[in-house]
Tab-separated table of C-alpha atoms in Angstrom:
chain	number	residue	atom	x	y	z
A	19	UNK	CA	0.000	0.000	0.000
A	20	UNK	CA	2.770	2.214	0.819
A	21	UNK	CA	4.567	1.691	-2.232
A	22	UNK	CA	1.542	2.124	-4.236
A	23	UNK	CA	0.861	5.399	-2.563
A	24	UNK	CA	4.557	6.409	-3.038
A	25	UNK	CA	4.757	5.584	-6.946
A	26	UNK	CA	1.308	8.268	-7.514
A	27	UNK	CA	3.196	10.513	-5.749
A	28	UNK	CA	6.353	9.882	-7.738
A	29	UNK	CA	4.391	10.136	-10.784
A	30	UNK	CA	2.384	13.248	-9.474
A	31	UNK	CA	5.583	15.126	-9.557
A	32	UNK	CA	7.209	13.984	-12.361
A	33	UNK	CA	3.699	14.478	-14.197
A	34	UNK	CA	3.629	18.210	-12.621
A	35	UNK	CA	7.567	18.607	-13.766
A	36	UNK	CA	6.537	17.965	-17.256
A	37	UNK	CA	3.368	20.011	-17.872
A	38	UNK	CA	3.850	24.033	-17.831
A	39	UNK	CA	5.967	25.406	-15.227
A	40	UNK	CA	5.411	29.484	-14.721
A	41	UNK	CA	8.622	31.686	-14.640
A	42	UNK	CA	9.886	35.328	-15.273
A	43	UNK	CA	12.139	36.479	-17.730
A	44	UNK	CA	12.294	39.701	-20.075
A	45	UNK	CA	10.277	37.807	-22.348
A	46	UNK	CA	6.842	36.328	-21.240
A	47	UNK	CA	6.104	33.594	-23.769
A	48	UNK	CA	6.283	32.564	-27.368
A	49	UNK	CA	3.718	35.791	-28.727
A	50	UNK	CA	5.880	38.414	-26.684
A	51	UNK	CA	8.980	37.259	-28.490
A	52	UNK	CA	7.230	37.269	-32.094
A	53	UNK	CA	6.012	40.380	-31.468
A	54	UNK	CA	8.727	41.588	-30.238
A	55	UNK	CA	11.163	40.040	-33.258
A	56	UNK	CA	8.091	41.517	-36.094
A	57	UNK	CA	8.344	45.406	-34.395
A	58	UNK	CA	12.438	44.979	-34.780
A	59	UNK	CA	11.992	44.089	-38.253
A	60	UNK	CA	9.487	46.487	-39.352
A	61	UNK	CA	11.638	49.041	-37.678
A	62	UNK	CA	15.134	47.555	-39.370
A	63	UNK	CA	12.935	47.860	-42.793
A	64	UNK	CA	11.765	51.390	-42.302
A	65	UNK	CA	14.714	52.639	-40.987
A	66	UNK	CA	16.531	51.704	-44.561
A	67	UNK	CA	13.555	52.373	-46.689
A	68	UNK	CA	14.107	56.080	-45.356
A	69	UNK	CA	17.929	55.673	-45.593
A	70	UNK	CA	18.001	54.929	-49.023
A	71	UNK	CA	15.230	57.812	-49.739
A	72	UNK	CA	17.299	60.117	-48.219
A	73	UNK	CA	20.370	58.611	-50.416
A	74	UNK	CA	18.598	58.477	-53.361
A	75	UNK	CA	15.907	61.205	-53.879
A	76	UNK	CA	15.751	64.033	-56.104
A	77	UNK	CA	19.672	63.355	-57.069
A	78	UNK	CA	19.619	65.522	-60.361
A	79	UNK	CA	23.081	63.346	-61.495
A	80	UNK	CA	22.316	60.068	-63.390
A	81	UNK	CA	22.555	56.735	-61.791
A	82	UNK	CA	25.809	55.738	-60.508
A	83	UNK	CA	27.461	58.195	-62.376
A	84	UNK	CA	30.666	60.008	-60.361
A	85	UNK	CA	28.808	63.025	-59.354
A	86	UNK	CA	25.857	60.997	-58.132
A	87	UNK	CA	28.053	58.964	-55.907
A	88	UNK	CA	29.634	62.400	-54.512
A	89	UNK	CA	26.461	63.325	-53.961
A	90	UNK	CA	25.257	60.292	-52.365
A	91	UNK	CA	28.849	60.544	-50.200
A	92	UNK	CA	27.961	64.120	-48.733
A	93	UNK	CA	24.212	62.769	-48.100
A	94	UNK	CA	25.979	60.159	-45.900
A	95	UNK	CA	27.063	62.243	-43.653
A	96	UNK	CA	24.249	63.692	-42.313
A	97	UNK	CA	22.773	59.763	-42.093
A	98	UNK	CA	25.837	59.230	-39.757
A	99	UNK	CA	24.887	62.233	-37.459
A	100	UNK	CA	21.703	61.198	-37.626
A	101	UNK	CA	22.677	57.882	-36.143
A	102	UNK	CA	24.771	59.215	-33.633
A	103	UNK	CA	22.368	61.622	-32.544
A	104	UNK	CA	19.336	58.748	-31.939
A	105	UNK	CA	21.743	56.773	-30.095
A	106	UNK	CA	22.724	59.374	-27.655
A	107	UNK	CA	19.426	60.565	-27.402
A	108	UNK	CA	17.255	57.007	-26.946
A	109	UNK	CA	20.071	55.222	-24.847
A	110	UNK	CA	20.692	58.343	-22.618
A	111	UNK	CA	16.922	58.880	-22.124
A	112	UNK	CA	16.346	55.277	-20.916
A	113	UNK	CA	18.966	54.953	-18.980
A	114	UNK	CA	18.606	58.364	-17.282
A	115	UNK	CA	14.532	57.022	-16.617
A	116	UNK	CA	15.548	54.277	-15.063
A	117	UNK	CA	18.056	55.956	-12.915
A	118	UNK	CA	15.655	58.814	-11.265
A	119	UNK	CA	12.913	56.053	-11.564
A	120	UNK	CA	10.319	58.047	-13.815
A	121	UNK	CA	9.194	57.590	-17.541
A	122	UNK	CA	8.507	61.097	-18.440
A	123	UNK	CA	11.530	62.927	-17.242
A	124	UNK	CA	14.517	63.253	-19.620
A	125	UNK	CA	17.469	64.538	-19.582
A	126	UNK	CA	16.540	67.876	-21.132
A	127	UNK	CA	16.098	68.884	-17.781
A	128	UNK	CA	19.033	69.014	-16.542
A	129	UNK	CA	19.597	71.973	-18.306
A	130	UNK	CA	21.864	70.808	-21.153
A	131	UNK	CA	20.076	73.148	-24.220
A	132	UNK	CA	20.029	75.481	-21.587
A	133	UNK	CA	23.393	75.893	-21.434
A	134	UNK	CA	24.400	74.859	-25.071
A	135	UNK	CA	22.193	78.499	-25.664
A	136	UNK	CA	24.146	80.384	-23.311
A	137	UNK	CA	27.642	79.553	-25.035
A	138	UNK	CA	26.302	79.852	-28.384
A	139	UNK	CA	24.720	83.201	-27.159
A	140	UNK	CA	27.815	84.322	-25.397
A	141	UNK	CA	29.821	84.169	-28.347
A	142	UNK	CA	28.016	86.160	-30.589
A	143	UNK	CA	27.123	88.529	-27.526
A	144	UNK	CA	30.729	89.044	-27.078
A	145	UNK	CA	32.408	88.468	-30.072
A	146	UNK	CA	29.368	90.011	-32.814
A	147	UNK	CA	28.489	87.439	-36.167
A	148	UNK	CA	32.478	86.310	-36.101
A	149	UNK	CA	31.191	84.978	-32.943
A	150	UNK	CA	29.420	81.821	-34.175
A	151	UNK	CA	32.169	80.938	-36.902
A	152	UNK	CA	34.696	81.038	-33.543
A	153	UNK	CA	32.465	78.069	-32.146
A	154	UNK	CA	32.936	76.165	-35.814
A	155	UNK	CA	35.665	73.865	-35.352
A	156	UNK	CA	36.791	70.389	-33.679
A	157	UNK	CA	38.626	72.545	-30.703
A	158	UNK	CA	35.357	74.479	-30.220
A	159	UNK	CA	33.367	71.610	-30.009
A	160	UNK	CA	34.907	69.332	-27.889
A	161	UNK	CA	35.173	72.129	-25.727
A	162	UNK	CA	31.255	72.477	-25.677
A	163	UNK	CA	30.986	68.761	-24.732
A	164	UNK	CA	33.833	69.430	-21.780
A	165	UNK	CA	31.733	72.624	-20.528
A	166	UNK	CA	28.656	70.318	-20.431
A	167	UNK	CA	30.164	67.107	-18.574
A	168	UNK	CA	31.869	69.359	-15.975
A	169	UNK	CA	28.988	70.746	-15.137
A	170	UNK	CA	26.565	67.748	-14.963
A	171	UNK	CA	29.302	65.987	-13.070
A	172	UNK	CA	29.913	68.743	-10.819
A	173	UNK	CA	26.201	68.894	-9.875
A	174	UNK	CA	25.834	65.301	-9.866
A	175	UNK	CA	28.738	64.744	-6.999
A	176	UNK	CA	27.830	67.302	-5.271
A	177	UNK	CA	23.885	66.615	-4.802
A	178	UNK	CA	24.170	62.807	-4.837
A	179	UNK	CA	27.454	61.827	-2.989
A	180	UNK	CA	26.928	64.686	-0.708
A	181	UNK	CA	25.151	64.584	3.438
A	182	UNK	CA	21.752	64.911	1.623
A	183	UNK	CA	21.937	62.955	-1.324
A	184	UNK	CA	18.804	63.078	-3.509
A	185	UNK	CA	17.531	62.551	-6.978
A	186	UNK	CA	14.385	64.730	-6.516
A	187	UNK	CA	16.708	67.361	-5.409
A	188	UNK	CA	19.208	67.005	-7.948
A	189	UNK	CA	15.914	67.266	-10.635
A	190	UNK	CA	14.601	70.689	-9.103
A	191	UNK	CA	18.311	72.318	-9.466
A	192	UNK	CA	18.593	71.192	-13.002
A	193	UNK	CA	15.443	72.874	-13.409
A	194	UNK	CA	16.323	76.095	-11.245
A	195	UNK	CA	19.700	76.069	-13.552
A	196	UNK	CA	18.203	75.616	-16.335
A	197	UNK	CA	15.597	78.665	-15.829
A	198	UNK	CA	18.379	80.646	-14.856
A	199	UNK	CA	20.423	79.966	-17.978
A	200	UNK	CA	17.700	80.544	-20.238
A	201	UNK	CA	16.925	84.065	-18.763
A	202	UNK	CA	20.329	84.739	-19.106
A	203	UNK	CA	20.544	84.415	-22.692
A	204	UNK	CA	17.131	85.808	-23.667
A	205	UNK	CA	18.793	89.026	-21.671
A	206	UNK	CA	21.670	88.924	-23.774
A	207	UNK	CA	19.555	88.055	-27.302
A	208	UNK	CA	17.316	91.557	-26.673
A	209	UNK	CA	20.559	93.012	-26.784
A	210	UNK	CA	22.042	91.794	-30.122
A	211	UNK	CA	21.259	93.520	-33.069
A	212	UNK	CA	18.494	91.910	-35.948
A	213	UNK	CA	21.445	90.291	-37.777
A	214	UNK	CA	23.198	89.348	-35.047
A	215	UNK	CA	19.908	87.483	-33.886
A	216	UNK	CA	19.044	85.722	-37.131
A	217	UNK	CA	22.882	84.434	-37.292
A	218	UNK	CA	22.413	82.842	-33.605
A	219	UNK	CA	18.805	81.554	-34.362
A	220	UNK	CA	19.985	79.114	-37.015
A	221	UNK	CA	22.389	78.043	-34.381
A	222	UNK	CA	19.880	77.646	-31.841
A	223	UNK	CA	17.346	75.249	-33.807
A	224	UNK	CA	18.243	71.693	-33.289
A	225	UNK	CA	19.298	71.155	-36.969
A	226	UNK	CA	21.427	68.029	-38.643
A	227	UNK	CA	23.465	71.062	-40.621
A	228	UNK	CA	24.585	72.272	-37.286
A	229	UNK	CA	27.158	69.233	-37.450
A	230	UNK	CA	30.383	69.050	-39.370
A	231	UNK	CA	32.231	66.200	-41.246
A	232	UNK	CA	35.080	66.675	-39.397
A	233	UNK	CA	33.075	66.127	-35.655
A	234	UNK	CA	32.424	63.010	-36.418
A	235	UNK	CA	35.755	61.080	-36.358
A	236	UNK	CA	35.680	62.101	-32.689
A	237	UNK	CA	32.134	62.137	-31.186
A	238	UNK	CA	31.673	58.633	-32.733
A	239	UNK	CA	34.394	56.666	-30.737
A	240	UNK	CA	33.048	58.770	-27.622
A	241	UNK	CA	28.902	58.096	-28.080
A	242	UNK	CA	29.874	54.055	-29.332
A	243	UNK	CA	31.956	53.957	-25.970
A	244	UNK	CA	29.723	55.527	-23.241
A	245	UNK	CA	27.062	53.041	-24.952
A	246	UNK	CA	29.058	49.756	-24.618
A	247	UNK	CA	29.729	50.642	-21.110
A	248	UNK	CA	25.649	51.254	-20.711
A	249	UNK	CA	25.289	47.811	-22.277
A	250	UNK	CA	27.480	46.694	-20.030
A	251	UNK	CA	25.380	47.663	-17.217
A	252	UNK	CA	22.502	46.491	-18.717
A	253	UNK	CA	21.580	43.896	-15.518
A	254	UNK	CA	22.288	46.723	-13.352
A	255	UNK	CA	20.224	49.050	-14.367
A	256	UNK	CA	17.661	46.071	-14.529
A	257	UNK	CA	18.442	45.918	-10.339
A	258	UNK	CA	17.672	50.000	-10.254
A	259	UNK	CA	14.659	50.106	-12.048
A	260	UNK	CA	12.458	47.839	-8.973
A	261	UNK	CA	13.542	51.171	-7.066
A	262	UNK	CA	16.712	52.248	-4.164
A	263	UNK	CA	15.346	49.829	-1.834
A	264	UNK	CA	14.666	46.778	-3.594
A	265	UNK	CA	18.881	47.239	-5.546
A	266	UNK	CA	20.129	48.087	-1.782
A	267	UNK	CA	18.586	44.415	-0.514
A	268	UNK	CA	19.809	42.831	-3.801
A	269	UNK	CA	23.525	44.171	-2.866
A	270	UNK	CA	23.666	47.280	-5.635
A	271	UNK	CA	25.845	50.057	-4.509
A	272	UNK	CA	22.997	52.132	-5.509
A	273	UNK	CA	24.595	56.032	-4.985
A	274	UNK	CA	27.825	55.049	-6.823
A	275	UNK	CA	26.188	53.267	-9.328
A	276	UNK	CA	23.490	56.036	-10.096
A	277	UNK	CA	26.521	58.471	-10.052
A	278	UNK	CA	28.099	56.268	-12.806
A	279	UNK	CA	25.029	56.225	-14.803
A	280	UNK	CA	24.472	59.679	-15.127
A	281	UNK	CA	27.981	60.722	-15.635
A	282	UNK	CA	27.567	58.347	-18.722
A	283	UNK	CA	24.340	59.885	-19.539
A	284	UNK	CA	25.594	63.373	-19.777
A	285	UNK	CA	28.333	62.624	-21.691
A	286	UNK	CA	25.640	61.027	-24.246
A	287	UNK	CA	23.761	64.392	-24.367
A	288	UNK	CA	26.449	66.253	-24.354
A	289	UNK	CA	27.553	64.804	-27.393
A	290	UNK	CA	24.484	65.088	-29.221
A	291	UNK	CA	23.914	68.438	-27.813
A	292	UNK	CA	27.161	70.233	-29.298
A	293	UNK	CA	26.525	68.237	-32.483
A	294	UNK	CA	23.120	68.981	-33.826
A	295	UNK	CA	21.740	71.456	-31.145
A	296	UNK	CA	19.444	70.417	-28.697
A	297	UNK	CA	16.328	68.137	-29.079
A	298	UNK	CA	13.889	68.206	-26.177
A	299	UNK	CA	11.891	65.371	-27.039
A	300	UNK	CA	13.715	62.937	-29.905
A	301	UNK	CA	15.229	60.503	-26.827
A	302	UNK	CA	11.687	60.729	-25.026
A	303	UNK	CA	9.707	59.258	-28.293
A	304	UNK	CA	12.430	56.719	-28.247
A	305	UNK	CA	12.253	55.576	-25.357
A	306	UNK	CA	8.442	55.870	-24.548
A	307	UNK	CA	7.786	53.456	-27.905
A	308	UNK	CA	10.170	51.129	-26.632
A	309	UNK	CA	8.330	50.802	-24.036
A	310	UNK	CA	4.876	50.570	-25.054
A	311	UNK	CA	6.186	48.043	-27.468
A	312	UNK	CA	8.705	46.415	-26.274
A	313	UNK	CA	6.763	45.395	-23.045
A	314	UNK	CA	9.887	44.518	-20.728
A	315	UNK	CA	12.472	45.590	-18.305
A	316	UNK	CA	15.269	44.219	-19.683
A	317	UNK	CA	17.438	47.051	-21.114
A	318	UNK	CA	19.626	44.987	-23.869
A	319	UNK	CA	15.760	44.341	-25.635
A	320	UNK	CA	14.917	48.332	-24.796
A	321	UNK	CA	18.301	49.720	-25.523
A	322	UNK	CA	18.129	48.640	-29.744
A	323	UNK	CA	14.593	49.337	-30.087
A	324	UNK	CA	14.707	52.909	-28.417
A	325	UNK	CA	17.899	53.330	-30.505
A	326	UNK	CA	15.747	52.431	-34.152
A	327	UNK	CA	12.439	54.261	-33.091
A	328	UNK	CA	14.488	57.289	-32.767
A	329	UNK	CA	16.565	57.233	-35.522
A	330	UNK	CA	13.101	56.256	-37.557
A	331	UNK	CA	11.485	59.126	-36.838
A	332	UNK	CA	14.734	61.749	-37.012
A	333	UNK	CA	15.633	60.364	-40.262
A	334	UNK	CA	12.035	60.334	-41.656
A	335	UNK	CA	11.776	63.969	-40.045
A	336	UNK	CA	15.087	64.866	-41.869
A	337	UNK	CA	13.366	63.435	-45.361
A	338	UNK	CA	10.051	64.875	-44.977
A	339	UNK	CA	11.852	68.788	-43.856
A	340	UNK	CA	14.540	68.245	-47.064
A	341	UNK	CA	12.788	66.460	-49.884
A	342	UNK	CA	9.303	67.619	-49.410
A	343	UNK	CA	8.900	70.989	-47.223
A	344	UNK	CA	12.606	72.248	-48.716
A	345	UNK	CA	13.408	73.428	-45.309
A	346	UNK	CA	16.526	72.313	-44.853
A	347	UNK	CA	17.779	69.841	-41.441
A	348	UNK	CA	15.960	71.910	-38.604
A	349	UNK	CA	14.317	68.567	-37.642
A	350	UNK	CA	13.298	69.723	-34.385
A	351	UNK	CA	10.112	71.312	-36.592
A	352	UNK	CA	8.679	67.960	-36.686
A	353	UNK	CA	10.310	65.988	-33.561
A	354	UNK	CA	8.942	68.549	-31.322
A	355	UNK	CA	5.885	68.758	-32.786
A	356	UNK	CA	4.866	65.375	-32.517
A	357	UNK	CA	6.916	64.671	-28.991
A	358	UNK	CA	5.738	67.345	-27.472
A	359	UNK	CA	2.623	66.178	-27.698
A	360	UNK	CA	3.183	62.785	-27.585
A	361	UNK	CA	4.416	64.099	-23.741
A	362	UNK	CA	1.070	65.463	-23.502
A	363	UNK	CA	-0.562	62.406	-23.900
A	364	UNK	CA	1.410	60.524	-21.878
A	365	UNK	CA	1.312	63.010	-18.898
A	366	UNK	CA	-2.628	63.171	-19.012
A	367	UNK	CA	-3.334	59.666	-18.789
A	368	UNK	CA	-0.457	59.310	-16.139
A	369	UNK	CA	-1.586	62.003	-13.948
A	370	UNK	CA	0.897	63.005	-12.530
A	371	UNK	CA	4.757	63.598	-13.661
């Protein structure tokens, strides 16, 4: 009797080990990966659909002539800013979310444009129209990016490795700086005469013209680095996102790391900010489709989509301003257009920020 009674419950538990056995992962079964796999692919196909429009249209030299190819060459370019630019923007914005714990803030307000404005201001303030051609140049850009990291670093060491160490806190000063930079250079724009302005507008806008050949051989080593090392913390950042307390119990050194992160994170913006100008809210669409369809927390399955969602929608924002409208690369027309209220949406059904 007791061996039949121990063979059912020997073939209980083999019979339970067999059938369906629930468990967590980033992906929840068979139709979250598909769907997952079909959005990558419709976004790897639309992304070179509008690659090769931008490449190809309304070249007035015939088909793989010599002149068409130069022309396809200089066209290039701007695709490789435009690359760079999505990456720091989407990867920045999600890590910097998961960091501070909140899907609608972004970096933006930290006060990066802010200050991108005031030295781009301050130069033609001070130095007249020769003033913006002075900030042309490797030297003056990498000198932009420095002026930005030393001051998000700065404020991040102080506020979050300091006695009262506090995201929240280190959010409201961004904003406080950021206020305070921005009246500084609308002061010094009513001063500046109407050429002056109109010179230092077209600086201002966040534009793909705004970036130079010659940046790239140096931002892209920088932006592919900072997002390796990101990758690299991919778990970690996994760990953050269930909040302080829950990576403190699970043995994250939670202040150093967040430190880490958003010295990483400003050196992302910065990069894209001295390129191209600021963008408000290209990293924010990114990010936000990622994860409406995406549907996960791990970051090495948010990180690539983020990265193609934004550079879908700056390169199809580039095509649509150049080949149709004939306005040139001041993108931010259309990406802060449709972010901003995008962000609207978002925050109303939210409720709160």
């Amino acid at each position: 009797m007791l061996k039949t009674a121990d063979s059912r419950a020997r073939a209980e538990a083999s019979t339970g080990a067999a059938g369906p056995q629930r468990r967590s992962g980033p992906v929840a079964d068979r139709r979250h990966l598909r769907r997952y796999a079909m959005t990558m692919t419709a976004l790897v196909v639309l992304a070179v659909g509008i690659t090769f429009g931008i490449m190809t249209w309304n070249n007035p030299a015939e088909a793989g002539s010599r002149p068409w190819w130069l022309i396809v060459d200089m066209r290039r370019d701007s695709l490789i800013t435009i690359a760079v630019v999505a990456i720091c923007h989407s990867v920045a914005t999600v890590a910097f979310q998961t960091a501070v714990n909140n899907r609608i803030l972004t970096p933006g307000i930290m006060g990066f444009g802010s200050l991108y404005t005031v030295i781009q201001t301050s130069a033609v303030f001070l130095l007249g129209v020769s003033g913006a051609s002075a900030l042309v140049g490797v030297v003056p850009f990498l000198l932009q990016m420095a002026a930005m990291v030393l001051l998000a670093t700065v404020l991040y060491t102080w506020l979050l490795g300091g006695k009262f160490s506090n995201v929240h806190i280190m959010l409201l000063v961004g904003v406080v700086l950021g206020g305070v930079l921005g009246s500084l250079s609308g002061f010094m724009q009513r001063m500046l005469t109407p050429s002056e302005f109109d010179v230092l507008q077209a600086r201002l806008f966040g534009s793909i013209s705004n970036a130079r050949s010659d940046y790239l051989p140096y931002a892209i080593p920088i932006v592919l680095a900072v997002a390796a090392l990101l990758w690299i913390r991919a778990n970690t950042l996994n760990v953050m996102a269930l909040g302080r307390t829950s990576a403190l119990n699970l043995g994250i050194s939670y202040k150093r790391e967040l430190i880490v992160i958003m010295a990483l994170v400003s050196l992302l913006v910065a990069a894209a900010t001295a390129l191209t100008g600021p963008m408000m809210f290209l990293g924010f669409l990114g990010a936000i489709l990622a994860y409406q369809f995406g549907d996960t927390y791990s970051h090495r399955m948010l990180f690539p989509m983020a990265v193609l969602f934004a550079y879908t929608i700056l390169a199809g924002s580039y095509f649509v301003l150049r080949h149709i409208w004939d306005a040139g690369g001041a993108v931010t027309i259309i990406v802060e257009l449709i972010g901003g209220a995008v962000f609207l949406v978002v925050l109303m059904r939210k409720g709160r920020l």
